[in-house]
Coordinates of N, CA and C and ligand atoms in Angstrom, one line a residue:
M1171 N 16.2 18.6 -18.4 CA 16.1 20.0 -18.9 C 14.7 20.0 -19.5
A1172 N 13.9 21.2 -19.0 CA 12.6 21.3 -19.4 C 12.5 21.6 -20.9
N1173 N 11.5 21.3 -21.5 CA 11.4 21.5 -23.0 C 10.1 22.4 -23.0
P1174 N 10.5 23.7 -23.6 CA 9.4 24.8 -23.6 C 8.4 24.4 -24.5
S1175 N 8.5 23.4 -25.5 CA 7.5 23.2 -26.4 C 6.5 22.1 -25.9
I1176 N 6.7 21.7 -24.6 CA 5.8 20.7 -24.0 C 5.1 21.4 -22.9
G1177 N 3.8 21.0 -22.8 CA 2.9 21.6 -21.8 C 3.3 21.3 -20.4
G1178 N 3.0 22.2 -19.4 CA 3.4 22.1 -18.1 C 3.0 20.8 -17.4
E1179 N 1.8 20.3 -17.7 CA 1.4 19.0 -17.1 C 2.2 17.8 -17.6
I1180 N 2.5 17.9 -18.9 CA 3.3 16.8 -19.5 C 4.7 16.7 -18.9
E1181 N 5.2 17.9 -18.9 CA 6.6 18.1 -18.3 C 6.7 17.5 -16.9
R1182 N 5.6 17.9 -16.2 CA 5.7 17.4 -14.8 C 5.6 15.9 -14.7
L1183 N 4.7 15.3 -15.6 CA 4.6 13.7 -15.7 C 6.0 13.3 -16.1
I1184 N 6.6 13.7 -17.0 CA 7.9 13.3 -17.4 C 8.9 13.3 -16.3
Q1185 N 8.9 14.5 -15.5 CA 9.8 14.6 -14.4 C 9.5 13.6 -13.2
L1186 N 8.2 13.3 -13.0 CA 7.8 12.4 -12.0 C 8.3 11.0 -12.4
L1187 N 8.1 10.6 -13.7 CA 8.4 9.2 -14.2 C 9.9 9.1 -14.2
A1188 N 10.6 10.2 -14.3 CA 12.0 10.1 -14.3 C 12.6 9.7 -13.0
R1189 N 11.9 10.0 -11.9 CA 12.1 9.6 -10.6 C 12.1 8.1 -10.3
L1190 N 11.4 7.3 -11.1 CA 11.2 5.9 -10.9 C 12.5 5.3 -11.0
P1191 N 12.8 4.2 -10.2 CA 14.0 3.4 -10.5 C 14.1 2.8 -11.9
G1192 N 15.2 3.0 -12.4 CA 15.4 2.3 -13.8 C 15.1 3.2 -15.0
L1193 N 14.3 4.4 -14.6 CA 14.0 5.3 -15.7 C 14.8 6.5 -15.5
G1194 N 15.5 6.9 -16.6 CA 16.2 8.1 -16.8 C 15.3 9.0 -17.5
P1195 N 15.7 10.4 -17.8 CA 14.9 11.3 -18.6 C 14.5 10.7 -19.9
R1196 N 15.3 10.1 -20.6 CA 15.0 9.6 -22.0 C 13.9 8.5 -21.9
S1197 N 14.1 7.6 -21.0 CA 13.0 6.6 -21.0 C 11.6 7.2 -20.3
A1198 N 11.9 8.2 -19.4 CA 10.7 8.8 -18.9 C 9.8 9.5 -20.0
R1199 N 10.6 10.2 -20.9 CA 9.9 10.8 -22.1 C 9.2 9.7 -22.9
R1200 N 9.8 8.6 -23.2 CA 9.2 7.6 -23.9 C 8.0 7.0 -23.3
A1201 N 8.0 6.8 -21.9 CA 7.0 6.3 -21.2 C 5.8 7.3 -21.2
A1202 N 6.1 8.5 -21.1 CA 5.0 9.6 -21.1 C 4.4 9.6 -22.5
L1203 N 5.2 9.5 -23.6 CA 4.6 9.6 -24.9 C 3.7 8.3 -25.0
H1204 N 4.2 7.2 -24.5 CA 3.5 5.9 -24.6 C 2.0 6.0 -23.9
L1205 N 2.0 6.7 -22.8 CA 0.8 6.8 -22.0 C -0.1 7.8 -22.6
I1206 N 0.5 8.9 -23.2 CA -0.3 9.9 -23.9 C -1.2 9.3 -25.1
K1207 N -0.4 8.5 -25.9 CA -0.9 7.9 -27.1 C -2.0 6.9 -26.8
R1208 N -1.9 6.3 -25.6 CA -2.8 5.3 -25.0 C -3.7 5.8 -23.9
R1209 N -4.2 7.0 -24.0 CA -4.8 7.8 -22.9 C -6.0 6.9 -22.2
E1210 N -6.8 6.3 -23.1 CA -8.0 5.6 -22.6 C -7.7 4.3 -22.0
Q1211 N -6.9 3.5 -22.9 CA -6.6 2.1 -22.6 C -5.5 2.1 -21.4
L1212 N -4.7 3.0 -21.3 CA -3.6 2.9 -20.3 C -3.5 4.0 -19.3
M1213 N -3.5 5.2 -19.7 CA -3.1 6.3 -18.9 C -4.3 6.5 -17.8
A1214 N -5.5 6.5 -18.2 CA -6.5 6.8 -17.4 C -6.6 5.6 -16.2
P1215 N -6.6 4.3 -16.7 CA -6.6 3.3 -15.7 C -5.5 3.3 -14.7
L1216 N -4.3 3.5 -15.3 CA -3.0 3.8 -14.4 C -3.2 4.8 -13.4
A1217 N -3.7 5.9 -13.8 CA -3.9 7.1 -13.0 C -4.8 6.7 -11.9
A1218 N -5.9 5.9 -12.1 CA -6.8 5.5 -11.2 C -6.3 4.4 -10.2
A1219 N -5.6 3.5 -10.9 CA -4.8 2.4 -10.0 C -3.9 3.0 -8.9
L1220 N -3.2 4.1 -9.4 CA -2.2 4.8 -8.5 C -2.8 5.5 -7.4
A1221 N -4.0 6.2 -7.8 CA -4.8 6.9 -6.8 C -5.4 5.9 -5.7
E1222 N -5.9 4.8 -6.2 CA -6.4 3.8 -5.3 C -5.4 3.3 -4.4
A1223 N -4.2 2.9 -5.0 CA -3.2 2.3 -4.2 C -2.6 3.3 -3.2
A1224 N -2.4 4.5 -3.6 CA -1.9 5.5 -2.7 C -2.9 5.7 -1.6
A1225 N -4.2 5.5 -1.7 CA -5.1 5.7 -0.7 C -5.2 4.4 0.3
A1226 N -4.9 3.3 -0.3 CA -5.2 2.1 0.4 C -4.0 1.4 1.1
V1227 N -2.7 1.8 0.5 CA -1.6 1.1 1.1 C -1.4 1.4 2.6
K1228 N -1.0 0.3 3.4 CA -0.7 0.4 4.8 C 0.7 -0.3 5.0
V1229 N 1.3 0.2 6.0 CA 2.6 -0.6 6.4 C 2.2 -1.4 7.6
C1230 N 2.4 -2.7 7.5 CA 2.0 -3.7 8.7 C 2.8 -3.2 10.0
S1231 N 2.1 -3.0 10.9 CA 2.6 -2.6 12.3 C 3.3 -3.7 13.0
V1232 N 3.1 -4.9 12.4 CA 3.9 -6.1 13.1 C 5.2 -6.5 12.4
C1233 N 5.2 -6.5 11.0 CA 6.4 -6.9 10.4 C 7.0 -5.9 9.4
G1234 N 6.2 -4.8 9.0 CA 6.8 -3.8 8.2 C 6.4 -4.2 6.6
N1235 N 5.7 -5.2 6.4 CA 5.3 -5.5 5.0 C 4.4 -4.3 4.6
V1236 N 4.1 -4.3 3.3 CA 3.0 -3.3 3.0 C 1.8 -4.1 2.3
D1237 N 0.6 -3.6 2.7 CA -0.5 -4.3 2.3 C -1.7 -3.3 2.4
T1238 N -3.0 -3.7 2.1 CA -4.0 -2.7 2.2 C -4.6 -2.9 3.6
Q1239 N -4.2 -3.9 4.4 CA -4.7 -4.1 5.8 C -3.5 -4.2 6.7
D1240 N -3.9 -3.7 8.0 CA -2.9 -3.8 9.1 C -3.4 -4.6 10.2
P1241 N -2.9 -5.7 10.6 CA -1.7 -6.4 10.2 C -1.9 -6.9 8.7
C1242 N -0.8 -7.3 8.1 CA -0.8 -7.7 6.7 C -1.4 -9.1 6.6
A1243 N -1.7 -9.5 5.3 CA -2.3 -10.8 5.1 C -1.4 -12.0 5.6
I1244 N -0.1 -11.8 5.6 CA 0.9 -12.8 6.0 C 0.8 -13.0 7.5
C1245 N 0.9 -11.9 8.2 CA 0.8 -11.8 9.7 C -0.6 -12.4 10.1
R1246 N -1.5 -12.2 9.3 CA -3.0 -12.7 9.7 C -3.2 -14.1 9.4
D1247 N -2.3 -14.7 8.6 CA -2.5 -16.1 8.1 C -2.3 -17.2 9.2
P1248 N -3.2 -17.9 9.6 CA -3.0 -18.9 10.7 C -2.2 -20.1 10.1
A1249 N -2.0 -20.2 8.9 CA -1.2 -21.3 8.5 C 0.2 -21.1 8.5
R1250 N 0.7 -19.8 8.7 CA 2.0 -19.5 8.9 C 2.7 -20.0 10.1
D1251 N 4.0 -20.5 10.0 CA 4.6 -21.0 11.1 C 5.2 -20.0 12.0
P1252 N 4.7 -19.9 13.2 CA 5.0 -18.8 14.2 C 6.5 -19.1 14.7
A1253 N 7.0 -20.3 14.5 CA 8.3 -20.6 15.1 C 9.5 -19.9 14.3
I1254 N 9.2 -19.6 13.0 CA 10.2 -19.2 12.1 C 10.0 -17.6 11.8
L1255 N 10.9 -16.9 12.0 CA 10.9 -15.4 11.7 C 12.1 -15.1 10.7
V1256 N 11.6 -14.7 9.4 CA 12.6 -14.5 8.5 C 12.8 -12.9 8.3
V1257 N 14.0 -12.6 8.6 CA 14.3 -11.1 8.5 C 14.9 -10.8 7.1
V1258 N 14.3 -9.7 6.6 CA 14.7 -9.3 5.1 C 15.0 -7.8 5.3
E1259 N 15.7 -7.3 4.2 CA 16.1 -5.8 4.2 C 14.8 -5.0 3.8
D1260 N 14.3 -5.4 2.8 CA 13.1 -4.6 2.0 C 11.9 -5.5 1.7
V1261 N 10.9 -4.8 1.4 CA 9.6 -5.6 1.0 C 9.9 -6.4 -0.3
G1262 N 10.7 -5.8 -1.1 CA 11.1 -6.5 -2.4 C 11.6 -7.9 -2.2
D1263 N 12.4 -8.0 -1.1 CA 13.1 -9.2 -0.7 C 12.0 -10.3 -0.2
L1264 N 11.0 -9.7 0.5 CA 10.0 -10.5 1.0 C 9.1 -11.0 -0.2
W1265 N 8.8 -10.2 -1.0 CA 8.1 -10.5 -2.4 C 8.8 -11.7 -3.1
A1266 N 10.3 -11.5 -3.2 CA 10.9 -12.6 -3.9 C 10.8 -13.8 -3.2
L1267 N 10.9 -14.0 -2.0 CA 10.8 -15.2 -1.1 C 9.4 -15.7 -1.2
E1268 N 8.4 -15.0 -1.3 CA 7.0 -15.4 -1.4 C 6.8 -16.0 -2.9
R1269 N 7.4 -15.2 -3.8 CA 7.2 -15.7 -5.3 C 7.9 -17.3 -5.4
A1270 N 8.9 -17.3 -4.6 CA 9.6 -18.8 -4.7 C 8.9 -19.7 -3.7
A1271 N 7.9 -19.3 -2.9 CA 7.4 -20.1 -1.9 C 8.4 -20.8 -1.1
A1272 N 9.5 -20.0 -0.7 CA 10.7 -20.5 0.0 C 10.5 -20.8 1.5
T1273 N 9.5 -20.2 2.0 CA 9.3 -20.4 3.5 C 7.9 -20.3 3.9
R1274 N 7.4 -21.0 5.0 CA 6.1 -20.8 5.4 C 6.3 -20.1 6.8
G1275 N 7.3 -19.4 7.0 CA 7.4 -18.6 8.3 C 6.9 -17.3 8.0
R1276 N 7.0 -16.5 9.1 CA 6.6 -15.1 9.0 C 7.8 -14.1 8.9
Y1277 N 7.6 -13.0 8.5 CA 8.7 -12.2 8.1 C 8.9 -10.9 9.0
H1278 N 10.0 -10.2 8.9 CA 10.3 -9.0 9.7 C 11.2 -8.2 8.6
V1279 N 10.6 -7.1 8.2 CA 11.2 -6.1 7.3 C 11.9 -5.1 7.8
L1280 N 13.2 -5.0 7.8 CA 14.1 -4.1 8.5 C 13.9 -2.7 7.8
G1281 N 13.6 -2.5 6.6 CA 13.5 -1.2 5.9 C 14.9 -0.6 5.4
G1282 N 15.8 -1.5 5.4 CA 17.2 -1.1 5.0 C 18.3 -1.9 5.6
V1283 N 19.5 -1.3 5.5 CA 20.6 -2.0 6.1 C 21.5 -0.9 6.9
L1284 N 22.1 -1.4 7.9 CA 23.1 -0.4 8.6 C 24.2 0.1 7.6
S1285 N 24.4 1.4 7.6 CA 25.3 2.0 6.7 C 25.9 3.2 7.4
P1286 N 26.9 3.0 8.2 CA 27.5 4.2 9.0 C 27.8 5.4 8.0
L1287 N 28.3 5.0 6.8 CA 28.8 6.1 5.8 C 27.5 6.9 5.4
D1288 N 26.4 6.3 5.3 CA 25.3 7.0 4.9 C 24.4 7.6 6.1
G1289 N 25.0 7.4 7.2 CA 24.3 7.8 8.5 C 23.2 7.1 8.9
I1290 N 23.0 5.7 8.5 CA 22.0 4.8 8.9 C 22.3 3.9 10.0
G1291 N 21.8 4.2 11.2 CA 22.1 3.4 12.4 C 21.0 2.5 12.7
P1292 N 21.1 1.7 13.8 CA 20.2 0.8 14.2 C 18.8 1.4 14.5
E1293 N 18.8 2.6 14.9 CA 17.5 3.4 15.3 C 16.7 3.8 14.0
D1294 N 17.5 3.8 12.9 CA 16.7 4.0 11.5 C 16.0 2.9 11.0
L1295 N 16.3 1.7 11.6 CA 15.6 0.5 10.9 C 14.7 -0.2 12.0
N1296 N 13.9 -1.1 11.6 CA 13.1 -1.8 12.4 C 13.6 -2.9 13.3
I1297 N 14.7 -2.4 14.0 CA 15.4 -3.4 14.7 C 14.9 -3.8 16.1
A1298 N 14.4 -2.5 16.8 CA 13.9 -2.7 18.2 C 12.7 -3.5 18.2
T1299 N 11.8 -3.4 17.1 CA 10.7 -4.2 17.0 C 11.0 -5.7 16.8
L1300 N 12.1 -5.9 16.0 CA 12.5 -7.3 15.8 C 13.1 -7.9 17.1
M1301 N 13.7 -7.2 17.9 CA 14.2 -7.7 19.3 C 13.1 -8.2 20.0
T1302 N 12.1 -7.3 20.0 CA 10.8 -7.8 20.8 C 10.1 -9.0 20.3
R1303 N 10.0 -9.2 18.9 CA 9.4 -10.3 18.4 C 10.3 -11.6 18.5
A1304 N 11.7 -11.5 18.6 CA 12.5 -12.5 18.5 C 12.5 -13.3 20.0
R1305 N 12.0 -12.4 20.9 CA 12.0 -13.0 22.3 C 10.6 -13.4 22.6
E1306 N 9.6 -13.3 21.7 CA 8.3 -13.8 21.8 C 8.3 -15.3 22.1
D1307 N 7.3 -15.8 22.9 CA 7.2 -17.3 23.0 C 6.8 -17.9 21.7
G1308 N 7.5 -19.1 21.4 CA 7.2 -19.7 20.2 C 8.1 -19.5 19.0
V1309 N 8.9 -18.5 19.1 CA 9.9 -18.1 18.1 C 11.2 -18.9 18.2
A1310 N 11.3 -19.9 17.4 CA 12.5 -21.0 17.6 C 13.6 -20.5 16.8
E1311 N 13.4 -19.9 15.7 CA 14.5 -19.6 14.7 C 14.3 -18.3 14.0
V1312 N 15.4 -17.5 14.0 CA 15.4 -16.1 13.3 C 16.3 -16.4 12.1
V1313 N 15.7 -16.4 10.9 CA 16.5 -16.5 9.6 C 16.9 -15.2 9.1
L1314 N 18.3 -14.9 9.1 CA 18.7 -13.6 8.5 C 18.8 -13.7 7.0
A1315 N 17.8 -13.3 6.2 CA 17.9 -13.4 4.8 C 18.2 -12.2 4.2
M1316 N 19.5 -11.8 4.6 CA 20.0 -10.5 4.1 C 20.8 -10.7 2.7
N1317 N 20.9 -9.5 2.1 CA 21.7 -9.6 0.7 C 23.1 -10.0 1.2
A1318 N 23.8 -10.5 0.2 CA 25.2 -10.9 0.4 C 26.1 -9.8 0.0
T1319 N 25.8 -8.6 0.6 CA 26.6 -7.4 0.5 C 27.3 -7.1 1.8
V1320 N 28.3 -6.3 1.7 CA 29.0 -5.9 2.9 C 28.0 -5.4 4.0
E1321 N 27.0 -4.4 3.6 CA 26.1 -3.7 4.4 C 25.2 -4.9 5.0
G1322 N 24.7 -5.8 4.1 CA 23.8 -6.8 4.6 C 24.4 -7.7 5.6
Q1323 N 25.6 -8.1 5.4 CA 26.3 -9.0 6.3 C 26.6 -8.3 7.6
T1324 N 27.0 -7.0 7.5 CA 27.3 -6.1 8.7 C 26.0 -6.1 9.5
T1325 N 24.8 -5.9 8.9 CA 23.6 -5.8 9.6 C 23.3 -7.1 10.2
A1326 N 23.5 -8.2 9.5 CA 23.3 -9.6 10.1 C 24.1 -10.0 11.2
H1327 N 25.4 -9.5 11.3 CA 26.2 -9.7 12.5 C 25.7 -8.8 13.7
Y1328 N 25.4 -7.5 13.3 CA 24.7 -6.7 14.4 C 23.6 -7.3 15.1
I1329 N 22.6 -7.8 14.2 CA 21.4 -8.4 14.8 C 21.7 -9.7 15.6
T1330 N 22.7 -10.4 15.1 CA 23.0 -11.8 15.7 C 23.6 -11.4 17.1
D1331 N 24.4 -10.4 17.3 CA 24.9 -10.0 18.6 C 23.7 -9.5 19.6
Q1332 N 22.7 -8.8 18.9 CA 21.6 -8.3 19.7 C 20.7 -9.3 20.2
I1333 N 20.5 -10.4 19.3 CA 19.6 -11.4 19.7 C 20.2 -12.5 20.6
A1334 N 21.5 -12.5 20.7 CA 22.1 -13.6 21.5 C 21.5 -13.6 22.9
G1335 N 21.1 -14.8 23.3 CA 20.7 -14.9 24.6 C 19.1 -15.0 24.6
A1336 N 18.5 -14.6 23.4 CA 17.0 -14.5 23.3 C 16.3 -15.8 23.4
G1337 N 17.2 -17.0 23.1 CA 16.6 -18.3 23.1 C 16.3 -18.9 21.7
A1338 N 16.0 -18.0 20.7 CA 15.8 -18.5 19.3 C 17.2 -18.6 18.8
K1339 N 17.1 -19.8 17.9 CA 18.3 -20.0 17.0 C 18.4 -19.0 16.0
V1340 N 19.7 -18.6 15.6 CA 19.9 -17.6 14.4 C 20.5 -18.2 13.4
T1341 N 20.0 -18.2 12.2 CA 20.5 -18.9 11.0 C 20.6 -17.8 9.9
R1342 N 21.4 -17.9 8.9 CA 21.5 -17.1 7.7 C 21.4 -17.9 6.4
L1343 N 21.1 -17.4 5.3 CA 21.0 -18.1 4.0 C 22.4 -18.5 3.7
A1344 N 22.4 -19.8 3.0 CA 23.7 -20.2 2.5 C 24.2 -19.3 1.4
H1345 N 25.6 -19.1 1.4 CA 26.2 -18.4 0.3 C 27.0 -19.4 -0.6
G1346 N 26.7 -19.3 -1.8 CA 27.5 -20.3 -2.6 C 27.2 -20.4 -4.1
V1347 N 27.2 -21.5 -4.7 CA 27.0 -21.8 -6.2 C 25.6 -21.7 -6.4
P1348 N 25.0 -20.8 -7.3 CA 23.6 -20.7 -7.6 C 23.1 -21.9 -8.3
V1349 N 21.8 -22.3 -8.1 CA 21.2 -23.4 -8.8 C 21.4 -23.2 -10.3
G1350 N 22.0 -24.2 -10.9 CA 22.3 -24.2 -12.5 C 23.5 -23.4 -12.7
G1351 N 24.3 -23.0 -11.7 CA 25.5 -22.2 -11.8 C 26.7 -23.1 -12.4
E1352 N 27.6 -22.5 -13.1 CA 28.9 -23.3 -13.5 C 30.1 -22.6 -12.7
L1353 N 30.9 -23.5 -12.1 CA 31.9 -23.0 -11.3 C 32.9 -21.9 -12.1
D1354 N 33.2 -22.2 -13.3 CA 34.0 -21.4 -14.1 C 33.6 -20.0 -14.3
Y1355 N 32.2 -19.7 -14.1 CA 31.7 -18.4 -14.3 C 31.5 -17.6 -13.0
L1356 N 31.8 -18.2 -11.8 CA 31.7 -17.6 -10.6 C 32.7 -16.7 -10.1
D1357 N 32.6 -15.6 -9.5 CA 33.4 -14.6 -9.2 C 34.2 -15.5 -7.7
D1358 N 35.4 -14.8 -7.6 CA 36.2 -15.4 -6.5 C 35.6 -15.6 -5.1
G1359 N 34.9 -14.5 -4.8 CA 34.2 -14.4 -3.5 C 33.1 -15.4 -3.4
T1360 N 32.4 -15.6 -4.4 CA 31.3 -16.8 -4.4 C 31.9 -18.0 -4.3
L1361 N 32.9 -18.3 -5.1 CA 33.6 -19.7 -5.0 C 34.2 -20.0 -3.7
T1362 N 34.8 -18.8 -3.0 CA 35.4 -19.1 -1.7 C 34.3 -19.3 -0.6
A1363 N 33.2 -18.6 -0.8 CA 32.1 -18.8 0.2 C 31.5 -20.2 0.0
A1364 N 31.3 -20.6 -1.2 CA 30.7 -21.9 -1.5 C 31.6 -23.0 -0.9
M1365 N 33.0 -22.9 -1.0 CA 33.9 -23.8 -0.6 C 33.9 -23.9 1.0
R1366 N 33.7 -22.6 1.5 CA 33.7 -22.6 3.0 C 32.5 -23.1 3.6
S1367 N 31.3 -22.9 3.0 CA 30.0 -23.4 3.5 C 29.7 -24.7 2.8
R1368 N 30.6 -25.6 2.6 CA 30.2 -26.8 1.9 C 29.3 -27.7 2.9
T1369 N 28.6 -28.6 2.5 CA 27.7 -29.4 3.4 C 28.0 -30.9 3.0
P1370 N 27.6 -31.8 4.0 CA 27.7 -33.2 3.7 C 26.8 -33.7 2.6
F1371 N 27.1 -34.6 1.7 CA 26.4 -34.9 0.6 C 25.3 -36.0 1.0
Ligands
LIG1162 ZN1 2.8 -8.2 8.7

């Protein structure tokens, strides 16, 4: 709801902030007030950083990652193992795997998951380019690092069917007990998945 006692520019700032994930109208107003109170120290540098990032950001034409160069730093890194292709739903998942230094492989960002109810089909995702990359010489393993959701697993099954016969081995992340997790606190689905995918000790 627009507040007539607030200037148009500030109202617009609040409305734009409210569109960020995790921020509703109330927290957007708080964030706007915080920025206004710290105009020199925070608001001006943030505005400059946003403008610079908006001008510099590129989507990698090879893997779908975001960077300021195309191809991205990961695709250009000669130390990366070209035999392993890790498929993720979104850039946030790539960032999570990179933070954990979980793989030295290269990535492929799908840009979402298959969701017939939302009208999202294979042609809406970076699946065609994945098929081409999976068939490239030297790719030995395609790791499906999808979320453990219904849509994530549906997408993984679809990709597995499409890649069949390409020569590369298809693997997926293990499902089960989280590191440091206690069995008593796990939901039934996680516990069942952990039992089903048990490994030799
Ligand atoms: Zn890339």
